[in-house]
Amino acid sequence: MAELPATPLLDDLEKGPWPSFVTEIKNAALHKDSCKDLLGQLERSYREKIGHWKHGGIVGVLGYGGGVIGRYSDLPKEFPGIAHFHTLRINQPSGWFYTSKALRDICDLWEEHGSGLTNMHGSTGDIILLGTTTDELEPTFKALTDVGFDIGGSGSDVRTPSCCVGPARCEWACYDTLKVCYQLTMDYQDEIHRPMFPYKFKFKMSGCPNDCVASIARSDMSIIGTWRDDIQQDDAAVKEYADKGLNIQRDVVGNCPGQCMEWDGEKLTIDNDLCRRCMHCINAMPKALAPGKDRGATILLGSKAPIVEGALLSSVLIPFLKIDNEEDFKDLQALVEEIWEVWGEEGKNRERVGEFIQRVGMANFLEAIGLEPVAEMVAHPRENPYVFYNQGDDEEEDK
Amino acid sequence: MAEATKRVTDIGPPHYEKFLPEIIKKNYGTWKYHEVLKPGVMVHVGESGDKLFTVRAAGARLMSIYRIREIADLADKYSGGHLRFTSRHNIEFLLTDSANIEPLIAGLKEIGHPIGGIGNSISSIVHTQGWIHCHSAATDASGVVKAVMDEVFPHFEKMDLPGKLRIALACCLNMCGAVHCSDIAILGVHTRPPKTDFATVNKVCEIPNVVASCPTAAIRPVTADGNRTVEVIEEQCMFCANCFTVCPAMPMNDPDTDGISIWVGGKVSNARTEPQFSKLAIPFLPNNPPRWPEVTSAVSNLVELWAANARPFERMGEWIDRITWPRFFKMAGLEFHPEHIDDFKHAGLTYKRSMHLVR
Ligand code: SF4
Ligand code: SF4
Ligand code: SF4
Ligand code: SF4
């Protein structure tokens, strides 16, 4: 086994208590020449303060338009082992649950076909297999499907949906995030694997307004659990929190955005009509309070990072939707497909659905997807009087 | 002989149920409450009375298969082979026998994975590829994250903070790690316009696409030496690198002028206050590998300032909203620069439009 390259700068990042990615690359480099070159190139980047990767190229597996990111070193002569060093995105199981066996299956095939380096996980949620050659893409794909895994999305397609741990381990889950995530993923395999949209489309499912997967900031469609009856309350347990030293007046009541709670030192009273379902009091007293029993989700649309027209948070489209059975799920899918149809048709190249709505206007968008406007959709009604008044039926007939 | 086996496609991910431990299948959707037992360890109790113990360990995000096998070994030994990952790259072991907690923790320590990141602590930093694997990176990702986590590490291992603190890093404005709603966002930035390769633009890119890619209309088509190419109106460029994303002939990376900006006060949770974007605190810090001392000390100062002054439950942004931004700048010892004032769309909404000013 040839020696590892000298990496004085990177070596410093093997010190300290946090797990070191440098150690990981070195471990892999003991087995894989590509990782030796990766170390060498990375050390050079650390020295020169600049990356050494070329603009991505188009590579993939047969019949798929996404899921593989082409990557080439701009120093292929010095670092031939990473002349091609492509990434595969592998669709993770809902909630990122694994067995040791499933992880070993992936390790074994990646030992055979790639660099042995991974990201657990990438930002969208996929397992990232980091670095292989063009020739190894098909064999990797075959080996993956043999153990029951498939490639995720990239480019202008549905990106791999992801969800919080939900009902599998969280008492606050207001719908089955794992199931909805899995079902959408399976029903939209074609849309995940074959880019056909103006730009990417992400789904993220959080089981409650704590939004552990940052759905409201990071997905074109955010599906966030909520409830519409009263918070479940166990008065004895509330008292226990108080007795154990929680300052209920200051830290719970005082932080309630609905100003809808009262605490008399003995009993907590919640005016549930004004509760905004923010989760604060429930987070503060998990043994005493819980979301109501009539649970469902709010559907929000449009969040994204800055590129191209500025960052957006998702905004409310459907204030409350039940997603308990097949029928409910069909309603959700009908809505999704209506949105894709309008955006797919009218959206500009590289325009996310949130930007599209900004451009055409929410009211026009709602009309196009056949949804009635409701007050829950806005933070407040318009302030400016430049109103495009609906001019009534005579205009309608011109259609 | 027989034709090659049929090529299997579009099977999607494995069904998650295959990977759920029995105790989860049994208590699915009927968990009653949870308690944090100590840093990095929590218990979920079902209506059934069953108890599921979770041990949360730090992950490096970038992991080799050799490491993953060691982690799988620990899962086999202590959690019946069951584990999961969190959205922030942590590793969670799912145990039914509380007697296995301490041996598991010891095993994790031995292979270099500390436990923590639950409750009022700093959890792992969501991040991106950086110089390890991306062409647009204005800084490295894993290196900065390692340096920052080493620095703020005590807050990962202890639950000694007023509330939750979420740090995220993206190495360019594409923000694969969508950092824009984090308590502290570390964002790689370019600060000079693209160095247009005039001769090749036409060959490697569609000129109308390049022109259309610019959010500020700073790019216009021109003809130079008989070549159709593009020109950047430099005063209009805000260095977003969108043009580079669509066209390799518009490179942005520069060792001296690329660096890091720090943003604060964002959140995605709805608890108490509504989700909000992070706001610019420090426009530029230099790239200084391998440990980025300017960045680590800036982040650590912000964490300690917030920790010392925020009320219980108050997130970074909630604290700043209460004390107001001018006071925050003063307390943090940060200078206020022209870069802090927005000048993109709807910038006027961020101007101070009231008399609510503190001393
Ligand atoms: S988003 Fe809510 S339901 Fe999902 S894991 Fe987080 S707290 Fe639990
Ligand atoms: S959930 Fe939020 S708004 Fe509702 S009572 Fe609790 S703290 Fe108040
Ligand atoms: S944030 Fe930018 S530089 Fe970093 S991995 Fe994503 S696209 Fe690449
Ligand atoms: S970096 Fe951004 S603002 Fe500057 S020319 Fe390119 S697209 Fe336009």
Coordinates of C-alpha atoms in Angstrom, one line a residue, chain A residues 236-393:
Chain A
A236 CA -52.0 17.0 37.7
A237 CA -49.0 16.8 35.4
V238 CA -49.0 20.6 34.9
K239 CA -48.9 21.0 38.6
E240 CA -46.0 18.6 38.8
Y241 CA -44.0 20.8 36.4
A242 CA -44.8 23.8 38.5
D243 CA -43.7 21.9 41.7
K244 CA -40.5 20.9 40.0
G245 CA -39.6 24.5 39.4
L246 CA -40.9 25.4 35.9
N247 CA -41.9 29.1 36.0
I248 CA -45.2 28.5 34.3
Q249 CA -46.3 32.2 34.4
R250 CA -43.1 33.6 33.0
D251 CA -41.8 30.9 30.7
V252 CA -45.0 29.3 29.4
V253 CA -47.9 31.7 29.7
G254 CA -45.6 34.7 29.1
N255 CA -44.3 33.2 25.9
C256 CA -47.7 32.2 24.4
P257 CA -48.1 34.1 21.1
G258 CA -51.9 33.9 21.4
Q259 CA -51.9 35.3 24.9
C260 CA -54.6 32.7 25.4
M261 CA -53.3 31.0 28.6
E262 CA -53.9 31.8 32.3
W263 CA -52.2 30.3 35.3
D264 CA -53.5 31.0 38.8
G265 CA -50.8 29.0 40.5
E266 CA -52.9 25.9 40.6
K267 CA -54.7 25.5 37.3
L268 CA -53.8 26.3 33.7
T269 CA -56.6 27.5 31.5
I270 CA -56.2 27.6 27.7
D271 CA -58.6 29.5 25.5
N272 CA -58.2 27.1 22.7
D273 CA -60.1 29.3 20.2
L274 CA -57.2 31.7 20.3
C275 CA -54.5 29.1 20.4
R276 CA -52.2 29.5 17.4
R277 CA -50.9 25.9 17.7
C278 CA -47.3 27.1 18.0
M279 CA -46.3 24.1 20.2
H280 CA -44.4 26.2 22.8
C281 CA -46.5 25.2 25.8
I282 CA -46.5 21.6 24.7
N283 CA -42.7 21.6 24.2
A284 CA -42.3 23.1 27.6
M285 CA -44.5 20.5 29.3
P286 CA -44.5 17.3 27.2
K287 CA -45.9 15.1 30.0
A288 CA -48.8 17.5 30.7
L289 CA -49.9 18.9 27.3
A290 CA -50.3 17.3 23.9
P291 CA -51.7 18.3 20.5
G292 CA -55.5 17.7 20.2
K293 CA -56.9 14.5 18.8
D294 CA -58.4 15.9 15.6
R295 CA -55.2 16.0 13.7
G296 CA -54.2 16.7 10.2
A297 CA -51.8 19.0 8.3
T298 CA -51.4 22.5 6.9
I299 CA -50.2 22.6 3.3
L300 CA -47.9 25.5 2.5
L301 CA -46.2 26.3 -0.7
G302 CA -43.2 28.0 -2.1
S303 CA -40.1 28.1 0.1
K304 CA -36.6 28.2 -1.3
A305 CA -33.1 29.5 -0.9
P306 CA -32.1 32.8 -2.5
I307 CA -31.3 31.6 -6.0
V308 CA -32.7 33.1 -8.3
E309 CA -35.1 35.8 -7.1
G310 CA -34.5 35.8 -3.4
A311 CA -35.2 33.5 -0.5
L312 CA -38.8 32.6 0.4
L313 CA -40.7 30.9 3.2
S314 CA -43.6 28.7 2.3
S315 CA -47.0 30.3 2.8
V316 CA -50.4 28.7 3.6
L317 CA -52.3 27.1 0.8
I318 CA -54.7 24.8 2.7
P319 CA -55.1 25.6 6.4
F320 CA -56.2 22.1 7.4
L321 CA -56.3 18.9 5.5
K322 CA -56.9 15.4 6.9
I323 CA -54.4 12.9 5.6
D324 CA -55.6 9.7 7.3
N325 CA -56.8 7.5 4.5
E326 CA -56.4 6.8 0.7
E327 CA -59.2 9.3 -0.1
D328 CA -57.4 12.1 1.8
F329 CA -54.2 11.2 0.1
K330 CA -55.8 11.4 -3.3
D331 CA -57.0 14.9 -2.5
L332 CA -53.5 15.9 -1.7
Q333 CA -52.1 14.4 -4.9
A334 CA -54.8 16.0 -7.0
L335 CA -53.7 19.4 -5.6
V336 CA -50.0 18.6 -6.2
E337 CA -50.7 17.6 -9.8
E338 CA -52.8 20.7 -10.4
I339 CA -49.9 22.9 -9.2
W340 CA -47.5 21.0 -11.4
E341 CA -49.7 21.4 -14.4
V342 CA -50.0 25.2 -14.0
W343 CA -46.3 25.8 -13.0
G344 CA -45.0 23.3 -15.6
E345 CA -46.9 25.1 -18.3
E346 CA -46.3 28.7 -17.4
G347 CA -43.2 28.6 -15.2
K348 CA -40.0 30.0 -16.7
N349 CA -36.8 28.1 -16.9
R350 CA -35.2 27.9 -13.4
E351 CA -38.3 29.5 -11.8
R352 CA -39.3 27.7 -8.5
V353 CA -43.0 27.5 -7.8
G354 CA -42.7 30.2 -5.1
E355 CA -41.1 32.6 -7.5
F356 CA -43.7 31.8 -10.1
I357 CA -46.5 32.7 -7.6
Q358 CA -44.7 36.0 -6.8
R359 CA -44.6 36.8 -10.5
V360 CA -48.1 35.9 -11.5
G361 CA -49.7 36.9 -8.2
M362 CA -51.2 34.6 -5.6
A363 CA -54.8 35.4 -6.6
N364 CA -54.2 34.5 -10.2
F365 CA -52.4 31.3 -9.2
L366 CA -55.2 30.3 -6.9
E367 CA -57.7 30.8 -9.8
A368 CA -55.5 28.7 -12.1
I369 CA -55.3 25.8 -9.7
G370 CA -59.0 26.1 -8.8
L371 CA -58.7 27.0 -5.1
E372 CA -60.8 29.6 -3.3
P373 CA -58.8 32.3 -1.4
V374 CA -59.2 32.2 2.4
A375 CA -57.9 34.7 5.0
E376 CA -55.5 32.1 6.4
M377 CA -53.4 32.5 3.3
V378 CA -52.2 36.0 4.2
A379 CA -50.4 37.6 7.1
H380 CA -52.8 40.5 6.5
P381 CA -54.9 41.8 3.6
R382 CA -53.3 44.1 1.1
E383 CA -52.3 47.6 2.2
N384 CA -52.0 49.1 -1.3
P385 CA -55.1 50.2 -3.2
Y386 CA -54.0 49.3 -6.7
V387 CA -56.6 46.6 -7.0
F388 CA -57.3 44.6 -10.1
Y389 CA -61.0 44.6 -9.5
N390 CA -62.8 41.7 -11.0
Q391 CA -64.8 43.3 -13.8
G392 CA -67.6 40.8 -13.8
D393 CA -69.3 38.6 -16.3

